[in-house]
Coordinates of C-alpha atoms and ligand atoms in Angstrom, one line a residue:
M1 CA 100.3 76.2 67.9
V2 CA 102.7 72.9 66.7
Y3 CA 104.1 74.4 63.7
F4 CA 105.0 71.9 60.5
D5 CA 105.7 74.4 58.3
N6 CA 109.6 74.9 58.3
A7 CA 111.0 74.3 54.8
A8 CA 108.1 76.5 54.1
T9 CA 109.1 79.6 56.7
T10 CA 111.1 78.5 59.9
K11 CA 110.0 81.0 62.8
P12 CA 113.1 84.0 63.1
C13 CA 115.6 83.7 66.4
R14 CA 115.4 85.5 68.8
E15 CA 119.2 86.7 68.1
S16 CA 118.0 87.3 64.0
A17 CA 115.9 89.9 65.3
D18 CA 117.9 91.7 67.5
A19 CA 120.5 92.0 65.0
V20 CA 117.3 92.8 62.5
L21 CA 116.7 96.0 64.7
R22 CA 120.5 96.3 65.0
G23 CA 120.8 97.3 61.4
L24 CA 117.3 99.6 61.6
E25 CA 119.3 101.8 64.0
D26 CA 123.0 101.7 62.0
F27 CA 120.9 103.3 59.8
G28 CA 123.8 103.8 57.3
N29 CA 124.4 102.9 53.3
P30 CA 127.7 100.7 53.4
S31 CA 128.1 102.7 50.5
S32 CA 128.8 106.8 52.4
L33 CA 132.1 106.9 53.4
H34 CA 132.2 108.2 56.5
G35 CA 131.4 107.1 59.7
L36 CA 128.4 105.5 59.7
G37 CA 128.4 104.3 56.2
L38 CA 131.5 101.9 58.1
K39 CA 129.3 100.8 60.5
A40 CA 127.1 99.2 58.0
E41 CA 130.1 97.8 56.4
Q42 CA 131.7 96.4 58.9
H43 CA 128.2 94.8 59.4
R44 CA 127.2 93.6 55.7
E45 CA 131.2 92.0 56.0
H46 CA 131.0 90.6 59.0
A47 CA 127.2 88.6 58.8
R48 CA 129.8 87.6 55.0
E49 CA 132.6 85.7 56.8
T50 CA 129.8 84.2 59.1
I51 CA 128.2 82.6 55.7
A52 CA 131.1 82.2 53.6
R53 CA 132.2 80.1 57.0
A54 CA 129.5 78.0 57.3
L55 CA 130.1 77.2 53.7
S56 CA 134.1 76.9 54.1
A57 CA 133.9 79.9 50.9
S58 CA 135.5 83.1 51.0
P59 CA 134.2 86.7 52.0
D60 CA 134.5 87.4 48.8
E61 CA 133.2 84.6 47.2
I62 CA 129.5 85.1 49.0
C63 CA 127.4 88.0 46.4
F64 CA 124.0 88.7 48.6
T65 CA 120.3 88.5 47.2
S66 CA 117.7 89.1 48.1
C67 CA 116.5 85.6 48.3
A68 CA 117.0 82.4 46.8
T69 CA 114.8 82.4 44.3
E70 CA 116.7 85.8 42.6
S71 CA 120.2 83.7 43.0
S72 CA 119.1 80.5 40.7
N73 CA 118.0 83.3 38.6
T74 CA 121.1 84.7 38.5
V75 CA 123.1 81.5 37.8
I76 CA 121.2 80.0 35.6
F77 CA 120.1 83.6 33.1
G78 CA 124.2 84.5 33.8
A79 CA 125.3 81.2 32.6
A80 CA 123.1 81.2 29.9
A81 CA 124.2 84.5 28.4
S82 CA 128.1 83.4 28.8
V83 CA 129.2 79.8 28.3
G84 CA 125.6 79.2 26.8
K85 CA 125.7 81.8 23.0
R86 CA 128.5 78.1 22.8
K87 CA 127.1 75.1 24.6
K88 CA 123.3 75.2 24.1
R89 CA 122.3 72.2 26.9
I90 CA 121.9 72.2 30.0
V91 CA 121.1 69.4 33.0
T92 CA 118.3 69.2 35.7
T93 CA 116.4 67.4 38.1
S94 CA 112.6 66.6 36.6
V95 CA 111.8 67.7 41.3
E96 CA 113.8 71.2 40.9
H97 CA 112.1 73.5 42.7
P98 CA 110.2 76.3 40.7
S99 CA 112.5 78.8 41.5
V100 CA 115.4 76.9 39.1
A101 CA 112.8 74.7 37.2
A102 CA 111.1 77.9 35.5
C103 CA 113.8 79.0 34.6
C104 CA 115.1 76.0 32.2
D105 CA 111.3 75.9 30.9
K106 CA 111.8 79.9 29.2
L107 CA 115.7 79.1 28.3
G108 CA 114.2 75.6 26.8
E109 CA 111.7 78.1 25.1
S110 CA 114.4 80.2 23.4
G111 CA 116.7 77.2 22.3
F112 CA 117.9 75.4 25.0
E113 CA 118.1 71.8 25.1
I114 CA 117.1 71.0 29.3
V115 CA 118.0 67.6 30.5
R116 CA 116.0 66.7 33.4
V117 CA 117.6 63.6 35.3
R118 CA 113.7 61.8 36.6
P119 CA 115.1 59.3 39.9
A120 CA 114.5 55.9 39.5
D121 CA 111.8 53.4 40.5
D122 CA 112.7 54.0 44.1
G123 CA 112.4 57.1 43.7
R124 CA 115.9 57.6 44.6
F125 CA 118.5 59.7 41.9
H126 CA 120.8 57.7 40.9
V127 CA 124.9 59.4 40.3
G128 CA 125.0 57.7 36.9
D129 CA 122.5 59.0 35.5
I130 CA 123.0 62.5 36.2
I131 CA 126.5 62.7 34.8
S132 CA 125.7 60.9 32.0
A133 CA 123.7 64.0 31.0
V134 CA 126.0 65.7 31.0
D135 CA 128.0 65.9 27.4
D136 CA 130.3 68.4 26.5
N137 CA 127.6 70.9 25.3
T138 CA 126.7 71.0 28.4
C139 CA 127.1 74.9 30.0
L140 CA 125.7 74.1 32.7
V141 CA 123.8 71.6 35.9
T142 CA 121.8 72.5 38.5
C143 CA 121.0 70.2 41.3
M144 CA 119.0 70.4 44.4
L145 CA 121.2 68.9 46.8
V146 CA 117.7 68.4 49.4
N147 CA 114.6 67.8 48.0
N148 CA 111.2 71.1 49.2
E149 CA 108.9 68.2 49.7
T150 CA 110.2 65.1 50.0
G151 CA 113.4 66.2 51.6
S152 CA 114.9 63.1 49.8
I153 CA 118.9 64.2 49.3
L154 CA 120.0 63.7 45.6
P155 CA 123.8 63.0 45.4
I156 CA 125.2 66.2 43.9
D157 CA 129.0 65.8 45.4
K158 CA 129.5 62.3 43.5
A159 CA 128.1 63.9 40.9
F160 CA 129.2 67.3 40.7
S161 CA 132.7 66.1 41.6
A162 CA 133.2 63.6 38.3
I163 CA 131.0 66.1 36.5
K164 CA 134.3 68.8 36.7
K165 CA 137.0 66.2 36.4
K166 CA 135.6 64.5 33.2
F167 CA 133.9 68.6 31.5
P168 CA 135.7 71.4 33.2
Q169 CA 134.4 74.0 31.8
T170 CA 131.2 72.9 32.4
L171 CA 128.9 75.8 35.3
T172 CA 127.9 73.5 38.0
H173 CA 124.9 74.6 41.0
C174 CA 123.1 73.3 43.0
D175 CA 120.5 74.8 45.4
C176 CA 121.6 74.6 48.7
V177 CA 118.1 75.6 50.3
Q178 CA 116.9 73.0 52.3
G179 CA 120.0 71.3 53.1
F180 CA 121.9 75.2 54.5
M181 CA 122.7 74.8 58.4
K182 CA 121.3 71.1 58.5
L183 CA 124.0 68.8 56.0
P184 CA 127.1 69.7 56.4
I185 CA 128.0 71.3 52.7
S186 CA 131.9 72.0 51.8
V187 CA 132.0 73.7 48.3
K188 CA 135.1 71.7 48.0
K189 CA 133.1 68.5 49.0
L190 CA 130.4 69.8 46.8
S191 CA 132.2 70.5 43.7
A192 CA 129.5 73.3 43.0
D193 CA 131.3 76.5 41.5
M194 CA 127.9 78.3 42.4
I195 CA 124.8 77.2 45.3
S196 CA 121.8 78.9 46.2
L197 CA 121.0 79.6 50.1
S198 CA 118.3 81.5 51.7
A199 CA 117.8 83.1 55.9
H200 CA 114.3 82.8 55.9
K201 CA 114.9 78.3 56.4
I202 CA 117.0 79.1 58.7
H203 CA 115.5 81.2 61.4
G204 CA 116.9 83.9 59.4
P205 CA 114.6 87.2 58.2
K206 CA 112.3 86.9 54.4
G207 CA 113.6 89.3 51.5
I208 CA 117.5 87.7 51.9
G209 CA 119.6 85.3 50.1
A210 CA 122.3 84.8 48.6
L211 CA 125.2 83.1 45.9
Y212 CA 128.1 81.7 46.5
I213 CA 130.1 81.7 42.9
R214 CA 133.8 80.1 43.0
R215 CA 136.4 82.5 42.4
G216 CA 137.2 82.5 39.4
V217 CA 133.2 82.3 37.7
H218 CA 132.6 84.7 36.1
I219 CA 128.9 85.6 35.2
P220 CA 126.4 88.1 34.2
S221 CA 125.2 90.4 36.7
L222 CA 121.4 90.3 36.5
I223 CA 121.1 94.0 38.0
V224 CA 122.9 96.4 37.1
G225 CA 123.2 99.9 38.2
G226 CA 125.3 101.4 41.1
G227 CA 127.7 98.8 41.6
Q228 CA 127.5 97.3 44.5
E229 CA 128.5 93.6 45.6
K230 CA 132.0 94.1 43.3
G231 CA 129.4 95.1 40.5
F232 CA 127.5 91.6 40.7
R233 CA 124.2 93.2 42.6
S234 CA 123.7 96.4 42.1
G235 CA 120.5 98.4 45.2
T236 CA 121.6 98.9 47.8
E237 CA 121.3 96.0 50.9
S238 CA 119.7 95.9 53.1
V239 CA 121.9 95.8 55.6
P240 CA 119.3 95.0 58.9
L241 CA 117.7 91.5 56.7
I242 CA 122.1 90.9 55.5
M243 CA 123.0 91.8 60.0
G244 CA 119.9 88.6 60.7
F245 CA 120.7 86.7 57.7
G246 CA 124.3 86.4 58.9
A247 CA 123.1 86.5 63.3
A248 CA 121.1 82.7 62.3
C249 CA 123.6 81.5 61.0
E250 CA 126.1 81.5 62.6
K251 CA 123.3 79.8 66.1
L252 CA 122.9 78.0 64.2
S253 CA 127.3 77.0 62.9
V254 CA 127.1 75.3 66.5
G255 CA 125.0 72.0 66.4
I256 CA 124.5 71.1 63.5
S257 CA 125.3 67.2 63.9
E258 CA 123.3 66.9 67.5
R259 CA 120.0 69.0 65.7
Y260 CA 120.7 66.4 62.7
E261 CA 119.7 63.6 65.8
K262 CA 117.7 65.0 67.5
V263 CA 114.8 66.2 64.1
S264 CA 116.2 62.4 63.2
R265 CA 114.3 61.5 66.1
L266 CA 111.2 62.9 65.7
R267 CA 111.4 61.8 62.2
D268 CA 111.6 58.4 63.7
R269 CA 108.7 58.7 65.4
L270 CA 106.1 59.9 62.3
V271 CA 106.9 57.6 60.3
R272 CA 106.7 54.9 62.6
L273 CA 103.1 56.3 64.5
C274 CA 102.6 56.7 60.3
S275 CA 103.4 52.9 59.6
E276 CA 101.0 52.3 62.0
T277 CA 98.3 54.2 61.7
D278 CA 96.3 52.1 58.0
G279 CA 96.2 54.9 55.3
I280 CA 99.0 56.7 56.3
Y281 CA 102.0 56.6 53.9
V282 CA 105.2 57.8 54.9
N283 CA 106.5 59.2 51.0
S284 CA 109.9 60.4 51.8
T285 CA 112.4 57.4 51.7
D286 CA 114.7 56.6 54.3
N287 CA 118.1 58.4 52.4
S288 CA 115.9 62.0 53.1
S289 CA 116.8 65.6 54.8
P290 CA 115.2 64.6 58.7
Y291 CA 113.7 67.6 58.3
I292 CA 111.1 66.9 55.4
V293 CA 108.5 63.9 55.4
S294 CA 106.3 63.5 53.1
I295 CA 103.0 61.0 53.7
A296 CA 100.1 60.4 52.5
V297 CA 96.4 60.7 54.4
E298 CA 94.1 57.2 52.3
G299 CA 90.7 59.0 51.1
L300 CA 91.6 62.4 51.7
K301 CA 92.2 65.2 50.3
S302 CA 95.2 67.3 51.1
E303 CA 93.3 70.7 51.6
P304 CA 90.3 70.9 53.8
L305 CA 92.8 67.9 55.5
L306 CA 95.3 70.6 56.4
H307 CA 92.4 72.9 57.2
F308 CA 91.5 70.7 60.5
L309 CA 94.5 70.5 61.5
E310 CA 95.6 74.1 60.9
Q311 CA 91.9 74.7 64.0
R312 CA 93.3 72.4 66.3
E313 CA 96.5 75.4 66.1
I314 CA 98.3 72.7 63.3
Y315 CA 100.2 73.9 60.9
V316 CA 101.4 71.8 58.1
S317 CA 102.3 72.2 54.5
S318 CA 99.9 70.3 51.6
G319 CA 103.3 69.4 48.9
S320 CA 104.7 72.3 49.1
A321 CA 104.3 75.8 50.4
C322 CA 104.8 77.3 46.3
S323 CA 102.1 74.5 45.0
K324 CA 99.9 76.6 47.2
G325 CA 96.9 73.2 46.9
K326 CA 97.7 73.1 43.2
K327 CA 99.0 68.8 42.1
S328 CA 102.8 68.4 42.4
S329 CA 104.7 66.8 39.6
V330 CA 107.2 66.9 41.5
I331 CA 105.4 63.8 44.2
K332 CA 104.0 62.1 41.3
E333 CA 108.8 61.8 39.8
F334 CA 109.0 60.8 42.9
G335 CA 106.8 57.5 42.4
V336 CA 103.6 58.3 44.4
P337 CA 101.0 55.8 43.3
D338 CA 98.2 58.3 41.7
R339 CA 95.5 57.4 44.1
L340 CA 97.0 59.4 46.9
R341 CA 98.5 62.4 45.4
D342 CA 96.1 64.4 46.4
S343 CA 96.3 63.4 50.1
V344 CA 99.9 64.6 50.8
L345 CA 100.9 66.2 53.5
R346 CA 104.6 68.0 54.1
I347 CA 105.5 67.7 58.4
S348 CA 108.7 69.6 58.1
F349 CA 110.3 70.2 61.6
S350 CA 113.4 72.3 63.4
E351 CA 114.9 71.3 67.1
D352 CA 112.3 73.5 68.2
N353 CA 109.1 70.7 67.6
T354 CA 108.7 67.5 70.4
E355 CA 107.9 64.0 70.7
N356 CA 104.3 65.3 72.2
E357 CA 103.7 67.5 69.2
I358 CA 104.0 64.4 66.9
D359 CA 101.9 62.3 69.0
E360 CA 99.8 65.3 69.0
L361 CA 100.0 65.7 65.5
I362 CA 99.4 61.9 64.3
G363 CA 96.3 62.4 67.2
A364 CA 94.7 64.8 65.9
V365 CA 94.9 63.1 61.8
T366 CA 94.0 60.3 62.9
D367 CA 90.2 62.2 63.8
A368 CA 90.0 63.4 60.7
M369 CA 90.0 60.3 59.0
N370 CA 87.3 59.5 60.7
S371 CA 85.4 62.4 60.7
L372 CA 85.9 64.6 57.0
A373 CA 84.7 63.2 53.9
R374 CA 86.0 60.7 52.2
I375 CA 87.6 61.0 48.3
R376 CA 85.6 58.8 46.2
Ligands
LIG1 N1 115.1 76.6 46.7 C1 114.5 75.6 47.4 C2 114.5 73.3 47.4 C3 113.1 75.7 48.3 O1 113.0 75.0 49.1 C4 112.9 76.7 48.4 C5 111.6 77.9 48.8 O2 111.2 77.0 49.3 C6 113.5 78.0 47.6 C7 114.8 77.4 46.7 C8 113.0 80.1 47.0 O3 113.6 79.9 48.3 P1 113.5 81.9 48.3 O4 112.2 82.3 49.4 O5 114.6 82.4 49.4 O6 113.0 82.1 46.9

């Protein structure tokens, strides 16, 4: 099998799966006062320390959630309910993942002014465009680091540091799901008050995410109850999944730049082979993360092409996994011409992929171009 859908989810690594199993065996509730509870608490705190270290943050700034979607919902609705009582503008981009975009849409319906910064004609975000969208009525700026459909890297560190200098009270949030453990991320350099993370994109289990909240930033909790996670996120913590998240993070903490180099070589080969093949276009720009490459195969619809590849056990996405075949507005924002928008495939790598697999993909796409019905 050739798995090129790592932006949708990754195969859990052995270390993560083993850690989940250990967490199921050490089944105590971390809130219990006896030894079993203490052991579960120690496991949870070890994972928290690992994730904090990966961001150069403090453990007390990390809160576990069920997924990145929950992290972003918590931050956006929380900011709106607190600072948003006085300040009614939210600045975001036109290419956010639905877990952020849908929150902004909802707040837009309830009276917030949502400013969606768009990429320039060259498909890149210009720092100045993000900065100039913020004013002193802005409660929150929420922008992703790496786009999940094209891999485009947004200039968040430069934008957020300028915004925090000019408007220190404006909260900054970054969805780092597709950048975490792939690009070096430090909370200080990013100037983010809050960051959303997800375990299943880094070879950890599904159903566990994290939220970084800078010390001193106070937003109301979305889930109330037993007061877990220092009262910020109630509900008994899923210690097995937390341990799986921590183990995946610990494993990937070593060799980020070596993996980046390896995946860059895969990306470069894919881009070269695409440019040598008539009718295949690369939508991702050269400022993108090498882990995600968006291509378009002129004249073929994404979905039949995806299933053609699947028959050869090559797994890819059409656009993003969440859009489930719907036409992506994000691809349009990045300037992909109308005639190619139904023909987009997202190829997303992990360090386990090989150059041979890329040759296999291009061979299979070429066969599909010769055998599948063309769009008229
Ligand atoms: N943000 C981005 C950029 C993503 O790619 C995804 C998942 O595809 C999410 C958020 C949502 O993550 P989760 O599945 O943990 O809710």
